[in-house]
C-alpha angles and dihedrals in degrees: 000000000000122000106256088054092052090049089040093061091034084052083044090048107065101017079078103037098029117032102154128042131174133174115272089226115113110239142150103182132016084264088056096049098038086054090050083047100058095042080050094075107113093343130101118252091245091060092058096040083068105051099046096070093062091042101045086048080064117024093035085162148055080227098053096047095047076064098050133103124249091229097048089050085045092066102052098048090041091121102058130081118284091355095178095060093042095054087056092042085054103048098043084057091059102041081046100047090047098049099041097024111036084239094291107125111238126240094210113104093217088048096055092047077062091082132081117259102020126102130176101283086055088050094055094051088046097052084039113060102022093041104028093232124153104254122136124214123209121208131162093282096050087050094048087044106048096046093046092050100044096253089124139047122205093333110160104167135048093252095051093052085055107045077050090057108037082053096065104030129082115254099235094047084052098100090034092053096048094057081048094053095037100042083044093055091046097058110004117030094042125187096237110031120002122216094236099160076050093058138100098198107063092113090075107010112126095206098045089045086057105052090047081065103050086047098057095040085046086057102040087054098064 
C-alpha cells in the first residue's frame, strides 16, 4: 500500500468516527494551558489535572506567578514529575511572558520557544490548539503511532516524525490530526500491548499487517 493511501483511510478514519478532538488538559486561557503543558512533560494528563486547580486558585495570572517563589511553586507541583525544574520553568515563563510580552501569550512558534520551559513540542501544542495552526506536536504516542501505522519511514527523532506528517496531511486537518494520533496511542494503540481486535485501523495498518504474517506463517510451520 503506498503511503498516501494509507494517510487517505486513516483521514477518512477518524474524520467519521472521530470529527472533533481536543487536548485532555484542563484549561480556560493560553496562561492556563501553557502552564498544564509544562507540568505535562513526562507526566500523565490526570496528574496534572489535579494539581492545576490548587495552582490557578493561586497563581490566576502570568503576573502573580513571575512574582512567586520557587519553594512555594514547588509545593504545589510536588507531585508531578521533576517538580524543581518545573517551578522554576514556571516561574521563568511568566516572568518572561510579562516582560517581553506584556503577559499575552504569542502566536509565533520561535517566540514561544522563548520561554522557559517550553521546547518545540510544547510550541507546537501551544500554537495548535489556542491558534488553530497548523503545528504538530510529536509526543511519545505520535511517534509510537506513526511509525506503527505506516505513517512514517526511518524517523528516529520527534522532529523527523513531524516533518513526515505535516508532509502528507492537509493543513487545515494539522491540529486535528495531532489530538487523533495522541488520544489513539493513549488508549488504543498502547506501548506495550496494543489493543489491535479494539482498532479501527487494521486494514492498513503496517504493524498489525505484519503480525498477521507472522501468525499465519507461525501456524503453517507447525
Amino acid at each position: 500500500m503506498k503511503k498516501s493511501e494509507r494517510y487517505r483511510l486513516l483521514i477518512n478514519y477518524f474524520l467519521e468516527h472521530r470529527p472533533t478532538a481536543e487536548t485532555e488538559l484542563v484549561y480556560s486561557d493560553p496562561y492556563e494551558l501553557i502552564v498544564a503543558v509544562i507540568l505535562s512533560a513526562q507526566c500523565t494528563d490526570k496528574r496534572v489535572n489535579m494539581i492545576t486547580p490548587g495552582f490557578f486558585q493561586k497563581y490566576p495570572n502570568p503576573f502573580d506567578l513571575a512574582k512567586a517563589a520557587q519553594e512555594e511553586v514547588f509545593e504545589l507541583i510536588r507531585s508531578c514529575s521533576y517538580p524543581n525544574n518545573k517551578a522554576r520553568n514556571l516561574i521563568g515563563m511568566a516572568r518572561t511572558l510579562t516582560e517581553k510580552f506584556n503577559g499575552i501569550m504569542p502566536s509565533d512558534l520561535k517566540d514561544l520557544q522563548t520561554l522557559p520551559g517550553v521546547g518545540r513540542k510544547s510550541a507546537n501544542v501551544i500554537a495548535a490548539v489556542i491558534f488553530n495552526k497548523p503545528a504538530m506536536a510529536v509526543d511519545t504516542h505520535v511517534f509510537r503511532v506513526s511509525a506503527r501505522i505506516g505513517l512514517t519511514t526511518g524517523a528516529k527523532t520527534p522532529l523527523q516524525t513531524e516533518m513526515q506528517l505535516v508532509r502528507h496531511i492537509p493543513e487545515n486537518l494539522i491540529p486535528l490530526a495531532h489530538h487523533w494520533l495522541i488520544l489513539h496511542g493513549r488508549y488504543v494503540c498502547i506501548a506495550r500491548k496494543p489493543k489491535c481486535s479494539e482498532c479501527g485501523l487494521t486494514s492498513f495498518c503496517k504493524y498489525y499487517q505484519q503480525k498477521e504474517k507472522e501468525r499465519i506463517y507461525g501456524s503453517l510451520s507447525n
